[in-house]
């Protein structure tokens, strides 16, 4: 349930509600806005009727039941969009954020040349995997701490904040020393021990949707992070498994719109993993942004044919620059029916 405080409610009135929520057997999560304060009541096994009675408490405007199981992630619980700051880059603040870089960190020269190229083309964050979850134990697994050091050096030289994947709880501390944002990959979306650990850090988390996860399961995974105290969470749709065989995954565009409808958290799209085909990346970026995505994350490599992982879905520097240019292009003439021409003011 959510307790909406009246505008101008005093600190004493708010503290009284927090105390009563805790006495009723629930955890009180407080969100203070410019005008109003909301107290979310989360947990199970508490005395719900005592929460309902708070309607009569001083300073309370309304007590509202949240229909969704993800209480803190729900748009009901926070009726304004969350903005996540990653090293000065604001995700969810109204501007489209482009994150780019290779699947895996392979060398300092590779990362530095990529960072310079994607920054020149308009990217504002750098991605690169230090630890790589691979289907085969014989595939390249990443350079580990050496890669983290490379990422730190490249960030210092280019100014691009860094996001990299964390695979286990034992790696959290060392990654936090080098990265500005920690990514939970699709395979780890429901690694609840990892989510609980990341809920306690003071770093933003990029949470990718699992390939077989429903939107509800995805948002409940985010709930673990918020319930533990980390509100700096960005969702990422990266494609799901379907019966389609021509693409690596199926980028679920409807899930982007639905996640933004159900949750206040920012949402990114990953068309690189979502399709596995570089030719589809540009049009799907445009589609995701048209649906309201707060940004995209793209795989870029100096020479995709030599990439140690995910070469077929990686753009080269020229391809990435062309994609960035295409993001601002108008709709093709053939797509503009008379009604659509009127709608876009042409």
CSV table of C-alpha atoms in Angstrom, one decimal:
chain,number,residue,atom,x,y,z
A,1,UNK,CA,0.0,0.0,0.0
A,2,UNK,CA,1.0,3.6,-0.4
A,3,UNK,CA,0.4,6.4,2.0
A,4,UNK,CA,0.1,9.8,0.2
A,5,UNK,CA,0.9,12.6,2.6
A,6,UNK,CA,-0.8,16.0,2.2
A,7,UNK,CA,1.0,18.9,0.7
A,8,UNK,CA,2.9,20.6,3.5
A,9,UNK,CA,2.8,17.6,5.9
A,10,UNK,CA,5.2,18.2,8.7
A,11,UNK,CA,8.3,16.1,9.5
A,12,UNK,CA,6.6,15.0,12.7
A,13,UNK,CA,3.5,13.8,10.8
A,14,UNK,CA,5.6,11.9,8.3
A,15,UNK,CA,7.7,10.2,11.1
A,16,UNK,CA,4.5,9.2,12.8
A,17,UNK,CA,3.3,7.4,9.7
A,18,UNK,CA,6.7,5.7,9.3
A,19,UNK,CA,6.6,4.5,12.9
A,20,UNK,CA,3.0,3.2,12.5
A,21,UNK,CA,3.9,1.4,9.3
A,22,UNK,CA,6.7,-0.4,11.0
A,23,UNK,CA,4.6,-1.2,14.0
A,24,UNK,CA,2.1,-2.8,11.6
A,25,UNK,CA,4.8,-5.2,10.5
A,26,UNK,CA,5.8,-3.5,7.2
A,27,UNK,CA,8.9,-1.8,5.8
A,28,UNK,CA,8.4,2.0,5.2
A,29,UNK,CA,10.1,3.3,2.1
A,30,UNK,CA,9.9,7.1,1.9
A,31,UNK,CA,9.9,9.2,-1.3
A,32,UNK,CA,10.1,12.9,-0.7
A,33,UNK,CA,9.0,15.1,-3.6
A,34,UNK,CA,9.2,18.9,-4.1
A,35,UNK,CA,5.6,19.2,-2.7
A,36,UNK,CA,4.5,15.9,-1.4
A,37,UNK,CA,5.9,12.8,0.4
A,38,UNK,CA,4.9,9.2,-0.3
A,39,UNK,CA,5.4,6.4,2.2
A,40,UNK,CA,5.4,3.0,0.5
A,41,UNK,CA,4.5,0.0,2.8
A,42,UNK,CA,6.2,-3.1,1.6
A,43,UNK,CA,6.5,-6.6,2.9
A,44,UNK,CA,4.2,-9.5,3.8
A,45,UNK,CA,2.8,-10.9,7.0
A,46,UNK,CA,1.9,-7.5,8.4
A,47,UNK,CA,-1.4,-6.2,9.6
A,48,UNK,CA,-3.0,-4.7,6.5
A,49,UNK,CA,-6.0,-3.3,8.4
A,50,UNK,CA,-3.7,-1.1,10.5
A,51,UNK,CA,-2.4,0.5,7.3
A,52,UNK,CA,-5.9,1.2,6.1
A,53,UNK,CA,-6.7,2.9,9.4
A,54,UNK,CA,-3.9,5.4,8.7
A,55,UNK,CA,-6.4,7.3,6.5
A,56,UNK,CA,-7.4,9.0,9.7
A,57,UNK,CA,-3.9,10.0,10.8
A,58,UNK,CA,-2.9,13.7,10.7
A,59,UNK,CA,-1.2,14.8,7.5
A,60,UNK,CA,-2.5,11.9,5.4
A,61,UNK,CA,-4.3,12.6,2.2
A,62,UNK,CA,-5.0,9.0,1.0
A,63,UNK,CA,-4.1,5.4,1.6
A,64,UNK,CA,-3.9,3.6,-1.8
A,65,UNK,CA,-3.6,-0.1,-2.5
A,66,UNK,CA,-1.2,-1.0,-5.3
A,67,UNK,CA,-2.5,-3.7,-7.6
A,68,UNK,CA,0.9,-4.8,-8.9
A,69,UNK,CA,3.3,-7.0,-6.9
A,70,UNK,CA,6.2,-4.7,-7.7
A,71,UNK,CA,5.3,-2.0,-5.2
A,72,UNK,CA,8.4,0.3,-5.4
A,73,UNK,CA,9.0,-0.1,-9.1
A,74,UNK,CA,5.3,0.7,-9.9
A,75,UNK,CA,4.3,4.0,-11.4
A,76,UNK,CA,1.5,4.1,-8.8
A,77,UNK,CA,4.1,4.3,-6.0
A,78,UNK,CA,6.1,7.1,-7.7
A,79,UNK,CA,4.0,9.1,-10.1
A,80,UNK,CA,7.0,10.9,-11.6
A,81,UNK,CA,9.7,9.3,-13.7
A,82,UNK,CA,13.1,8.4,-12.2
A,83,UNK,CA,16.2,10.0,-13.5
A,84,UNK,CA,19.4,8.0,-13.0
A,85,UNK,CA,22.7,9.9,-13.0
A,86,UNK,CA,25.7,7.8,-14.3
A,87,UNK,CA,28.9,9.9,-14.0
A,88,UNK,CA,27.0,13.0,-15.1
A,89,UNK,CA,24.9,11.3,-17.8
A,90,UNK,CA,21.2,11.6,-16.9
A,91,UNK,CA,19.2,8.5,-18.1
A,92,UNK,CA,15.5,9.2,-18.1
A,93,UNK,CA,15.8,13.0,-18.1
A,94,UNK,CA,14.2,13.5,-21.5
A,95,UNK,CA,17.2,13.2,-23.7
A,96,UNK,CA,18.0,10.0,-25.6
A,97,UNK,CA,21.1,8.4,-24.2
A,98,UNK,CA,23.3,6.3,-26.5
A,99,UNK,CA,25.7,3.8,-24.9
A,100,UNK,CA,28.2,2.1,-27.2
A,101,UNK,CA,31.3,-0.2,-27.2
A,102,UNK,CA,32.4,-3.7,-27.8
A,103,UNK,CA,31.0,-6.9,-26.3
A,104,UNK,CA,34.3,-7.7,-24.7
A,105,UNK,CA,37.4,-5.7,-23.7
A,106,UNK,CA,40.2,-7.2,-25.8
A,107,UNK,CA,43.0,-4.6,-25.5
A,108,UNK,CA,43.7,-1.0,-24.5
A,109,UNK,CA,44.1,0.1,-28.1
A,110,UNK,CA,40.8,-1.5,-29.1
A,111,UNK,CA,38.9,0.2,-26.2
A,112,UNK,CA,40.6,3.6,-26.7
A,113,UNK,CA,40.0,3.7,-30.4
A,114,UNK,CA,36.4,2.6,-29.9
A,115,UNK,CA,35.7,5.1,-27.2
A,116,UNK,CA,37.0,8.0,-29.3
A,117,UNK,CA,35.0,6.9,-32.3
A,118,UNK,CA,31.7,6.5,-30.5
A,119,UNK,CA,32.1,9.7,-28.6
A,120,UNK,CA,32.8,11.6,-31.8
A,121,UNK,CA,29.6,10.1,-33.3
A,122,UNK,CA,27.5,11.2,-30.3
A,123,UNK,CA,27.6,8.3,-27.7
A,124,UNK,CA,27.7,9.5,-24.1
A,125,UNK,CA,28.6,6.3,-22.3
A,126,UNK,CA,31.0,3.4,-23.0
A,127,UNK,CA,30.2,-0.3,-22.6
A,128,UNK,CA,32.7,-3.2,-22.5
A,129,UNK,CA,32.6,-6.6,-20.9
A,130,UNK,CA,35.4,-7.5,-18.5
A,131,UNK,CA,33.7,-10.8,-17.4
A,132,UNK,CA,31.7,-12.6,-20.1
A,133,UNK,CA,29.1,-15.3,-19.6
A,134,UNK,CA,29.5,-17.7,-22.5
A,135,UNK,CA,27.4,-20.7,-23.5
A,136,UNK,CA,30.5,-22.7,-24.2
A,137,UNK,CA,33.3,-23.0,-21.6
A,138,UNK,CA,35.8,-22.9,-24.4
A,139,UNK,CA,34.8,-19.5,-25.7
A,140,UNK,CA,36.6,-16.2,-24.6
A,141,UNK,CA,35.6,-15.4,-21.0
A,142,UNK,CA,36.9,-11.9,-20.8
A,143,UNK,CA,40.2,-10.4,-19.4
A,144,UNK,CA,38.8,-9.8,-15.9
A,145,UNK,CA,40.6,-7.3,-13.7
A,146,UNK,CA,42.9,-6.4,-16.6
A,147,UNK,CA,39.9,-5.3,-18.6
A,148,UNK,CA,38.6,-3.3,-15.6
A,149,UNK,CA,41.9,-1.4,-15.4
A,150,UNK,CA,41.7,-0.7,-19.2
A,151,UNK,CA,38.1,0.7,-18.8
A,152,UNK,CA,39.3,3.0,-16.0
A,153,UNK,CA,42.1,4.3,-18.1
A,154,UNK,CA,39.9,4.9,-21.2
A,155,UNK,CA,37.3,6.7,-19.0
A,156,UNK,CA,40.0,9.0,-17.7
A,157,UNK,CA,41.2,9.8,-21.2
A,158,UNK,CA,37.8,10.2,-22.9
A,159,UNK,CA,35.5,11.3,-20.1
A,160,UNK,CA,32.9,8.6,-21.0
A,161,UNK,CA,31.3,6.9,-18.0
A,162,UNK,CA,31.6,3.1,-18.1
A,163,UNK,CA,29.1,0.3,-17.8
A,164,UNK,CA,30.3,-3.3,-17.5
A,165,UNK,CA,28.7,-6.6,-16.5
A,166,UNK,CA,28.9,-8.2,-13.1
A,167,UNK,CA,28.4,-12.0,-13.0
A,168,UNK,CA,28.8,-12.8,-9.3
A,169,UNK,CA,28.7,-11.4,-5.8
A,170,UNK,CA,32.4,-11.9,-5.4
A,171,UNK,CA,33.1,-9.5,-8.3
A,172,UNK,CA,31.0,-6.6,-7.0
A,173,UNK,CA,33.6,-4.7,-5.0
A,174,UNK,CA,36.3,-4.8,-7.6
A,175,UNK,CA,34.0,-3.7,-10.4
A,176,UNK,CA,32.7,-0.9,-8.3
A,177,UNK,CA,36.2,0.5,-8.1
A,178,UNK,CA,36.4,0.8,-11.9
A,179,UNK,CA,32.9,1.1,-13.3
A,180,UNK,CA,30.3,3.9,-13.1
A,181,UNK,CA,27.4,1.5,-13.7
A,182,UNK,CA,27.1,-2.3,-13.1
A,183,UNK,CA,25.1,-4.4,-15.6
A,184,UNK,CA,23.1,-7.4,-14.6
A,185,UNK,CA,23.1,-9.6,-17.8
A,186,UNK,CA,20.1,-11.5,-19.1
A,187,UNK,CA,21.3,-14.8,-17.7
A,188,UNK,CA,21.5,-13.2,-14.2
A,189,UNK,CA,18.2,-11.4,-14.1
A,190,UNK,CA,16.9,-13.8,-11.5
A,191,UNK,CA,20.2,-14.3,-9.6
A,192,UNK,CA,18.6,-13.1,-6.4
A,193,UNK,CA,21.8,-13.3,-4.3
A,194,UNK,CA,23.4,-11.0,-6.8
A,195,UNK,CA,20.4,-8.6,-6.9
A,196,UNK,CA,20.4,-8.4,-3.1
A,197,UNK,CA,24.1,-7.6,-3.1
A,198,UNK,CA,23.7,-4.9,-5.7
A,199,UNK,CA,20.8,-3.4,-3.8
A,200,UNK,CA,23.3,-2.3,-1.1
A,201,UNK,CA,25.8,-0.5,-3.3
A,202,UNK,CA,25.9,3.1,-4.2
A,203,UNK,CA,26.2,2.6,-7.9
A,204,UNK,CA,23.6,2.6,-10.7
A,205,UNK,CA,22.5,-0.8,-12.0
A,206,UNK,CA,21.5,-1.7,-15.6
A,207,UNK,CA,19.1,-4.6,-15.4
A,208,UNK,CA,18.7,-6.6,-18.6
A,209,UNK,CA,15.5,-8.7,-19.2
A,210,UNK,CA,16.0,-12.4,-19.3
A,211,UNK,CA,15.4,-14.1,-22.6
A,212,UNK,CA,12.4,-16.1,-21.2
A,213,UNK,CA,11.2,-13.6,-18.6
A,214,UNK,CA,7.8,-11.9,-18.6
A,215,UNK,CA,7.6,-8.2,-18.1
A,216,UNK,CA,6.3,-8.8,-14.6
A,217,UNK,CA,9.2,-11.0,-13.7
A,218,UNK,CA,11.6,-8.4,-15.1
A,219,UNK,CA,10.0,-5.7,-12.9
A,220,UNK,CA,10.0,-7.9,-9.9
A,221,UNK,CA,13.8,-8.4,-10.4
A,222,UNK,CA,14.1,-4.6,-10.3
A,223,UNK,CA,12.0,-4.7,-7.1
A,224,UNK,CA,14.7,-6.6,-5.4
A,225,UNK,CA,17.1,-3.7,-6.0
A,226,UNK,CA,14.8,-1.0,-4.9
A,227,UNK,CA,13.5,-3.0,-1.8
A,228,UNK,CA,17.1,-3.3,-0.7
A,229,UNK,CA,17.8,0.4,-1.0
A,230,UNK,CA,19.2,1.0,-4.5
A,231,UNK,CA,16.9,3.3,-6.4
A,232,UNK,CA,19.4,3.9,-9.2
A,233,UNK,CA,18.0,1.3,-11.6
A,234,UNK,CA,17.7,1.3,-15.4
A,235,UNK,CA,15.8,-1.4,-17.2
A,236,UNK,CA,17.0,-2.8,-20.6
A,237,UNK,CA,15.0,-4.8,-23.1
A,238,UNK,CA,17.5,-7.0,-25.0
A,239,UNK,CA,15.3,-9.5,-26.8
A,240,UNK,CA,13.4,-12.7,-25.9
A,241,UNK,CA,13.4,-16.2,-27.2
A,242,UNK,CA,10.6,-17.0,-29.7
A,243,UNK,CA,10.1,-19.4,-32.5
A,244,UNK,CA,11.8,-17.0,-34.9
A,245,UNK,CA,15.1,-18.4,-36.2
A,246,UNK,CA,16.3,-15.6,-38.6
A,247,UNK,CA,17.3,-13.4,-35.7
A,248,UNK,CA,19.3,-14.2,-32.5
A,249,UNK,CA,16.4,-13.0,-30.3
A,250,UNK,CA,13.2,-11.1,-30.9
A,251,UNK,CA,13.4,-7.5,-29.6
A,252,UNK,CA,10.1,-7.0,-27.7
A,253,UNK,CA,9.2,-3.4,-28.6
A,254,UNK,CA,5.8,-3.8,-26.8
A,255,UNK,CA,7.7,-4.6,-23.6
A,256,UNK,CA,9.4,-1.2,-23.8
A,257,UNK,CA,6.1,0.7,-24.0
A,258,UNK,CA,4.6,-1.6,-21.3
A,259,UNK,CA,7.5,-1.2,-18.9
A,260,UNK,CA,7.3,2.6,-19.2
A,261,UNK,CA,3.5,2.4,-18.5
A,262,UNK,CA,3.9,0.2,-15.5
A,263,UNK,CA,7.1,1.6,-14.0
A,264,UNK,CA,8.8,4.9,-13.3
A,265,UNK,CA,12.2,3.5,-14.1
A,266,UNK,CA,14.1,4.5,-17.3
A,267,UNK,CA,14.1,1.9,-20.1
A,268,UNK,CA,16.8,1.2,-22.7
A,269,UNK,CA,16.7,-1.0,-25.8
A,270,UNK,CA,19.5,-3.3,-26.9
A,271,UNK,CA,18.9,-4.1,-30.6
A,272,UNK,CA,22.4,-5.7,-30.9
A,273,UNK,CA,21.4,-8.6,-28.7
A,274,UNK,CA,17.8,-8.2,-29.7
A,275,UNK,CA,18.4,-9.2,-33.3
A,276,UNK,CA,22.0,-10.4,-33.7
A,277,UNK,CA,22.0,-8.7,-37.1
A,278,UNK,CA,23.8,-5.4,-37.7
A,279,UNK,CA,21.5,-4.5,-40.6
A,280,UNK,CA,18.5,-4.3,-38.2
A,281,UNK,CA,20.1,-2.2,-35.5
A,282,UNK,CA,19.4,1.3,-36.9
A,283,UNK,CA,15.7,0.8,-37.7
A,284,UNK,CA,15.1,-0.9,-34.4
A,285,UNK,CA,16.8,2.0,-32.5
A,286,UNK,CA,14.5,4.4,-34.2
A,287,UNK,CA,11.5,2.3,-33.4
A,288,UNK,CA,12.5,1.9,-29.7
A,289,UNK,CA,13.0,5.7,-29.4
A,290,UNK,CA,9.7,6.3,-31.1
A,291,UNK,CA,8.0,4.1,-28.4
A,292,UNK,CA,9.6,6.2,-25.6
A,293,UNK,CA,12.8,4.4,-24.8
A,294,UNK,CA,15.2,6.6,-22.8
A,295,UNK,CA,18.1,5.3,-24.8
A,296,UNK,CA,19.9,2.5,-26.6
A,297,UNK,CA,22.9,0.3,-26.0
A,298,UNK,CA,24.9,-0.7,-29.1
A,299,UNK,CA,27.8,-3.0,-29.7
A,300,UNK,CA,30.6,-1.4,-31.7
A,301,UNK,CA,34.0,-2.9,-32.6
A,302,UNK,CA,37.0,-1.5,-34.7
A,303,UNK,CA,36.9,-4.7,-36.8
A,304,UNK,CA,33.8,-6.9,-36.2
A,305,UNK,CA,35.2,-9.8,-38.2
A,306,UNK,CA,38.0,-10.1,-35.7
A,307,UNK,CA,35.9,-9.6,-32.6
A,308,UNK,CA,36.4,-12.3,-29.9
A,309,UNK,CA,32.7,-12.2,-29.2
A,310,UNK,CA,29.5,-11.1,-30.9
A,311,UNK,CA,31.2,-9.9,-34.1
A,312,UNK,CA,28.1,-10.5,-36.4
A,313,UNK,CA,26.0,-8.1,-34.4
A,314,UNK,CA,28.6,-5.4,-33.9
A,315,UNK,CA,28.8,-2.2,-36.0
A,316,UNK,CA,32.1,-0.8,-37.2
A,317,UNK,CA,32.9,2.9,-36.6
A,318,UNK,CA,31.4,4.0,-40.0
A,319,UNK,CA,28.3,1.9,-39.4
A,320,UNK,CA,27.8,3.4,-35.9
A,321,UNK,CA,28.2,7.0,-37.2
A,322,UNK,CA,25.7,6.3,-40.0
A,323,UNK,CA,23.3,4.8,-37.4
A,324,UNK,CA,23.6,7.9,-35.2
A,325,UNK,CA,22.9,10.1,-38.2
A,326,UNK,CA,19.8,8.0,-39.1
A,327,UNK,CA,18.4,8.5,-35.6
A,328,UNK,CA,17.5,12.1,-36.5
A,329,UNK,CA,16.3,11.4,-40.0
A,330,UNK,CA,12.6,12.0,-40.8
A,331,UNK,CA,10.3,9.2,-41.8
A,332,UNK,CA,10.7,7.9,-45.4
A,333,UNK,CA,8.5,9.5,-47.9
A,334,UNK,CA,6.9,6.2,-48.8
A,335,UNK,CA,5.7,5.8,-45.2
A,336,UNK,CA,3.8,9.1,-45.2
A,337,UNK,CA,0.2,8.6,-46.0
A,338,UNK,CA,-1.9,11.8,-46.2
A,339,UNK,CA,-3.0,11.3,-42.6
A,340,UNK,CA,0.6,10.8,-41.5
A,341,UNK,CA,1.8,13.8,-43.4
A,342,UNK,CA,-0.8,15.8,-41.5
A,343,UNK,CA,0.2,14.3,-38.2
A,344,UNK,CA,3.9,15.3,-38.6
A,345,UNK,CA,3.0,18.7,-39.8
A,346,UNK,CA,4.1,18.3,-43.5
